[in-house]
Structure formats: C-alpha cells, structure tokens
Short mmCIF file of C-alpha atoms in Angstrom, two decimals:
data_model
loop_
_atom_site.label_atom_id
_atom_site.label_comp_id
_atom_site.label_asym_id
_atom_site.label_seq_id
_atom_site.Cartn_x
_atom_site.Cartn_y
_atom_site.Cartn_z
CA MET S 1 18.14 3.29 152.43
CA VAL S 2 16.91 0.82 149.79
CA VAL S 3 18.95 -2.38 149.46
CA GLY S 4 18.61 -5.17 146.89
CA ASN S 5 21.74 -7.00 148.05
CA ASP S 6 21.19 -10.30 149.85
CA THR S 7 22.38 -8.94 153.18
CA GLY S 8 20.39 -11.61 155.00
CA TYR S 9 22.11 -14.53 153.26
CA SER S 10 24.76 -15.76 155.68
CA LEU S 11 26.67 -17.84 153.09
CA ASN S 12 27.69 -14.68 151.26
CA VAL S 13 31.09 -13.76 152.67
CA GLN S 14 30.39 -10.05 152.99
CA SER S 15 26.87 -10.23 154.46
CA ALA S 16 27.92 -9.65 158.08
CA THR S 17 30.05 -6.66 157.10
CA GLN S 18 27.28 -5.18 155.00
CA GLY S 19 24.74 -5.72 157.78
CA ALA S 20 27.00 -3.99 160.30
CA ASN S 21 27.49 -1.03 157.94
CA ASP S 22 23.76 -0.72 157.34
CA VAL S 23 22.99 -0.77 161.06
CA ALA S 24 25.65 1.84 161.83
CA GLN S 25 24.56 4.27 159.13
CA ALA S 26 20.86 3.87 159.83
CA TRP S 27 21.55 4.70 163.46
CA ALA S 28 23.80 7.64 162.58
CA LYS S 29 21.06 9.19 160.41
CA SER S 30 18.25 8.60 162.93
CA GLN S 31 16.91 10.83 165.66
CA ALA S 32 15.97 10.13 169.26
CA ALA S 33 12.88 7.97 169.83
CA PRO S 34 11.54 5.79 172.68
CA ASN S 35 12.75 2.60 170.96
CA ASP S 36 15.58 1.57 168.64
CA TYR S 37 14.78 -0.70 165.65
CA ALA S 38 11.41 -2.08 164.53
CA ILE S 39 11.85 -5.04 162.15
CA PHE S 40 8.94 -6.11 159.96
CA GLN S 41 9.34 -9.62 158.56
CA ASP S 42 7.60 -12.99 158.45
CA HIS S 43 10.72 -15.15 158.85
CA ASP S 44 14.48 -14.92 159.20
CA PRO S 45 15.79 -14.70 155.59
CA TRP S 46 17.38 -17.96 154.52
CA GLY S 47 17.23 -19.01 158.17
CA ALA S 48 19.87 -16.45 159.20
CA THR S 49 19.79 -13.49 161.61
CA ILE S 50 22.31 -11.15 159.96
CA VAL S 51 20.33 -7.95 160.57
CA LYS S 52 19.27 -8.86 164.10
CA THR S 53 22.81 -9.83 165.07
CA ALA S 54 24.26 -6.64 163.60
CA ILE S 55 21.82 -4.58 165.67
CA THR S 56 22.63 -6.30 168.95
CA ASN S 57 26.38 -6.29 168.19
CA ALA S 58 26.14 -2.51 167.86
CA GLY S 59 24.58 -2.29 171.33
CA HIS S 60 21.03 -1.52 170.16
CA SER S 61 17.73 -3.32 170.58
CA TYR S 62 15.00 -4.40 168.18
CA THR S 63 11.42 -5.64 168.18
CA VAL S 64 10.08 -7.91 165.44
CA PHE S 65 6.57 -7.38 164.04
CA PRO S 66 4.60 -9.23 161.35
CA PHE S 67 3.71 -7.37 158.17
CA SER S 68 0.10 -7.34 159.32
CA SER S 69 1.11 -4.89 162.08
CA LEU S 70 2.12 -2.19 159.58
CA GLY S 71 -1.38 -0.72 159.37
CA GLY S 72 -1.84 1.94 162.05
CA PHE S 73 1.68 1.41 163.43
CA THR S 74 3.22 4.40 165.25
CA PHE S 75 6.48 4.55 163.33
CA SER S 76 7.71 7.59 165.28
CA ASN S 77 8.14 5.40 168.38
CA TYR S 78 11.22 3.88 166.71
CA ARG S 79 14.48 5.37 165.48
CA VAL S 80 14.72 3.00 162.50
CA ILE S 81 12.05 1.03 160.63
CA VAL S 82 13.43 -2.10 158.92
CA LEU S 83 11.27 -3.56 156.15
CA ASN S 84 12.92 -6.95 155.81
CA PHE S 85 11.69 -8.30 152.45
CA ASP S 86 14.76 -10.48 151.89
CA ASP S 87 13.89 -14.04 150.83
CA THR S 88 10.17 -13.16 150.90
CA ASN S 89 7.53 -13.50 148.20
CA VAL S 90 5.91 -10.19 147.24
CA ALA S 91 2.42 -11.44 148.08
CA ASN S 92 3.49 -12.04 151.68
CA PHE S 93 4.09 -8.36 152.39
CA ASN S 94 2.77 -6.20 149.58
CA THR S 95 -0.86 -5.65 150.62
CA ASP S 96 0.05 -4.49 154.13
CA TYR S 97 3.13 -2.57 152.99
CA ALA S 98 1.63 -0.73 150.00
CA ALA S 99 -1.18 0.61 152.19
CA VAL S 100 1.27 2.38 154.55
CA ILE S 101 3.71 3.85 152.01
CA PRO S 102 2.28 7.37 152.62
CA ALA S 103 2.73 6.90 156.38
CA LEU S 104 6.31 5.73 155.87
CA GLU S 105 7.01 8.77 153.69
CA ALA S 106 5.61 11.07 156.39
CA TYR S 107 7.79 9.35 158.99
CA VAL S 108 10.91 9.91 156.87
CA GLN S 109 9.99 13.54 156.16
CA ALA S 110 9.74 14.06 159.92
CA GLY S 111 13.30 12.76 160.38
CA GLY S 112 12.80 9.00 160.72
CA VAL S 113 14.88 6.36 158.93
CA VAL S 114 13.40 3.59 156.78
CA TRP S 115 15.71 0.74 155.83
CA LEU S 116 14.11 -1.30 153.06
CA GLN S 117 15.92 -4.62 152.72
CA GLY S 118 14.49 -5.65 149.38
CA GLY S 119 16.08 -8.89 148.13
CA ILE S 120 12.74 -10.53 147.31
CA GLN S 121 11.83 -13.96 145.97
CA ASN S 122 9.65 -14.34 142.86
CA GLY S 123 7.13 -16.94 143.97
CA SER S 124 4.15 -14.59 143.69
CA GLY S 125 5.09 -11.53 141.68
CA THR S 126 8.30 -9.84 140.67
CA THR S 127 7.80 -6.14 141.47
CA TYR S 128 6.78 -3.83 144.32
CA SER S 129 6.53 -0.06 144.82
CA LEU S 130 9.04 2.08 146.71
CA PRO S 131 8.51 5.01 149.07
CA PHE S 132 8.78 8.37 147.25
CA GLY S 133 8.33 6.62 143.90
CA GLY S 134 9.98 3.84 141.97
CA THR S 135 9.84 0.09 141.59
CA GLY S 136 11.78 -2.86 142.97
CA THR S 137 12.14 -5.76 140.51
CA PHE S 138 13.29 -9.33 141.10
CA ASP S 139 16.73 -9.76 139.52
CA LEU S 140 19.33 -12.40 140.42
CA GLN S 141 22.93 -11.15 140.17
CA ASN S 142 26.19 -12.86 141.10
CA ASN S 143 28.17 -9.58 141.06
CA ASP S 144 27.38 -6.01 142.06
CA TYR S 145 29.58 -2.99 141.39
CA ILE S 146 30.23 -0.41 144.12
CA THR S 147 29.96 3.04 142.56
CA GLN S 148 30.81 4.95 145.76
CA PRO S 149 33.55 2.90 147.49
CA THR S 150 34.35 5.62 150.05
CA ASP S 151 30.79 5.82 151.37
CA PRO S 152 30.52 4.51 154.96
CA LEU S 153 27.95 1.95 153.82
CA MET S 154 30.67 0.33 151.70
CA THR S 155 33.35 0.11 154.40
CA GLY S 156 35.23 -3.20 154.28
CA LEU S 157 33.43 -4.54 151.20
CA SER S 158 35.33 -5.82 148.18
CA ASN S 159 34.44 -4.51 144.73
CA PRO S 160 32.57 -6.13 143.13
CA VAL S 161 30.32 -7.56 145.82
CA THR S 162 29.96 -11.26 145.00
CA GLY S 163 27.66 -14.06 146.06
CA ASN S 164 25.23 -16.73 145.03
CA TYR S 165 23.42 -14.50 144.77
CA ALA S 166 24.93 -11.10 145.53
CA SER S 167 21.52 -9.45 145.04
CA HIS S 168 17.91 -10.39 144.37
CA ALA S 169 16.50 -7.07 143.13
CA HIS S 170 17.24 -3.86 141.27
CA PHE S 171 15.45 -0.49 141.46
CA THR S 172 14.15 1.99 138.90
CA GLY S 173 12.10 5.19 138.88
CA TYR S 174 13.31 6.46 142.26
CA PRO S 175 13.74 10.24 142.87
CA ALA S 176 16.53 12.03 141.03
CA GLY S 177 18.06 13.14 144.32
CA ALA S 178 18.91 9.58 145.38
CA ARG S 179 22.55 8.62 145.89
CA VAL S 180 23.33 5.39 144.05
CA LEU S 181 25.98 3.27 145.80
CA VAL S 182 25.76 -0.15 144.14
CA THR S 183 24.74 -1.33 140.66
CA THR S 184 24.53 -4.71 138.94
CA GLY S 185 27.55 -6.25 137.25
CA THR S 186 31.30 -5.80 137.57
CA VAL S 187 31.67 -2.43 135.82
CA PRO S 188 29.82 0.90 135.98
CA GLY S 189 26.53 1.31 134.17
CA GLY S 190 24.37 -1.47 135.61
CA ALA S 191 20.93 -1.24 137.19
CA THR S 192 20.71 0.24 140.69
CA VAL S 193 20.94 -2.24 143.57
CA LEU S 194 21.44 0.06 146.56
CA TYR S 195 20.64 3.74 147.02
CA THR S 196 20.04 6.23 149.79
CA LEU S 197 17.64 9.15 149.77
CA GLN S 198 17.59 12.14 152.12
CA ALA S 199 13.95 13.17 152.24
CA GLY S 200 13.58 14.19 155.86
CA ASN S 201 14.41 17.18 158.00
CA CYS S 202 18.08 18.13 158.04
CA PRO S 203 19.76 20.20 160.74
CA PRO S 204 19.54 23.85 159.75
CA THR S 205 22.58 25.40 158.13
CA ALA S 206 23.77 28.50 159.89
CA THR S 207 23.53 31.69 157.83
CA PRO S 208 26.44 34.06 158.33
CA THR S 209 25.41 37.41 159.82
CA ALA S 210 27.40 40.50 158.94
CA THR S 211 28.44 42.56 161.96
CA LEU S 212 29.31 46.21 161.62
CA THR S 213 32.23 47.33 163.75
CA ALA S 214 32.60 51.02 164.38
CA THR S 215 36.13 52.42 164.45
CA PHE S 216 36.62 55.70 166.26
CA THR S 217 39.47 58.06 165.50
CA VAL S 218 40.56 60.53 168.16
CA THR S 219 41.49 63.93 166.74
CA PRO S 220 43.80 66.02 168.97
CA THR S 221 42.46 69.43 170.08
CA PHE S 222 45.06 72.16 170.41
CA THR S 223 44.83 74.78 173.16
CA PRO S 224 46.50 78.11 172.32
CA THR S 225 49.26 79.24 174.70
CA ARG S 226 49.46 82.96 175.66
CA THR S 227 52.88 84.55 175.45
CA SER S 228 53.62 87.84 177.35
CA THR S 229 55.40 90.61 175.44
#
C-alpha cells in the first residue's frame, strides 16, 4: 500500500477515517507474526499521531523505530511494516530506506505487508524510489479523486478528498499490476496518489477434481419353468 495522501495531518477532516481504513486493510492482508506493527519514522508528522492512534483504536500494538534501524531489521517479526515518510525530508530517510528495498520486497513476497506513507516534504530532494519499481515525487494537491470508491480503503471518505494539503506526493513507474485508488485533482485522469500492489503469496485456489461415478444396471436373469405334458 503506497499512500501520498497526508494521512498524518490532523487538520484534514478525513485523516482519522483514512488512517483507520489503512490500519484495517493492512491488518486484513497480513499474516500471523510475533508482533503487530513496526513504525519507522523520525517524528510524529505535523505533530499528530493519526497512524498510531488508529492502530491502538483497532486493538493492535506498535513499536516505533528510527530509520537508522532499517538495516538488518527482521521484518518478518511484524505483521505490518509502516514506513512513515509523511512530513519528512527525503534526506532524513532515503539512505537507510533505499538500502533495504530488496529486503522489503522479499518480505512482501513472503506474505508481509508494507504500508508506505509517502507524503514527503521537499527540503532536501523531491523524489524517492518505491519497492518493486517506481518513483514518489513531491506534489502538493488540495484535491484528490477517488477512482475506486467501493474499495474498503475508501470507506467513509468523500470524493474528492480535500485538504490543505490533501496530498504531498504522486507516484509513477510502479508495476502494471497495481490497483490505483486515488489520483490528483477532482476528475479522473490525474497522477496516482494511492495504490495497492499484491506481490506476495496468496492462498492457493482450489482446483476442481473430476470424480467418476460408476452406475450399475441390474439385468434380470430368467429361469425356465418345466411344464409336464
């Protein structure tokens, strides 16, 4: 799940709803692990705790780590990895993060969930790389259009999503199999702001097995009767 919306900005009316949706869907897609959520960040975005509060409100737990802990981290010990880049300059996370992109990809391919909260600031660079390919780019938008309003991630959100700002980044170059849920602007056709990508192990789909059923037909046997003459 890659999100450019400013979910961490508490003054946006829909932030709490969006945070709750993100937590619920990340949990629903995750698999059992010793711990719940690992959050990597260097500060609470805009001084708010939207993501943390949504996790605890859902009855789950989290542990916060600095970006410097990404190297050598055992991601599989957690059901969900949250890369909280909201309100953060690229230089603050990019060196540590870029070095572990292959490890994050392996974690996802093994069934883990990565939630990249990517509403960056532009104080030291305007782009960063994405797992499985693509680029996040700094982009301030007041309105974002929901392309898939029935998706559970969009539950309870008005269309368009509004704010000051509604999003701080858009994404390009991601895999063709991604599901785009939100784009910039108030009408279809804008740059991608939120997408999901299923790259891990899925439960196997049962293959129907044909079963042959034998049907037996009983044929009567006639016994001749002797008649005296």
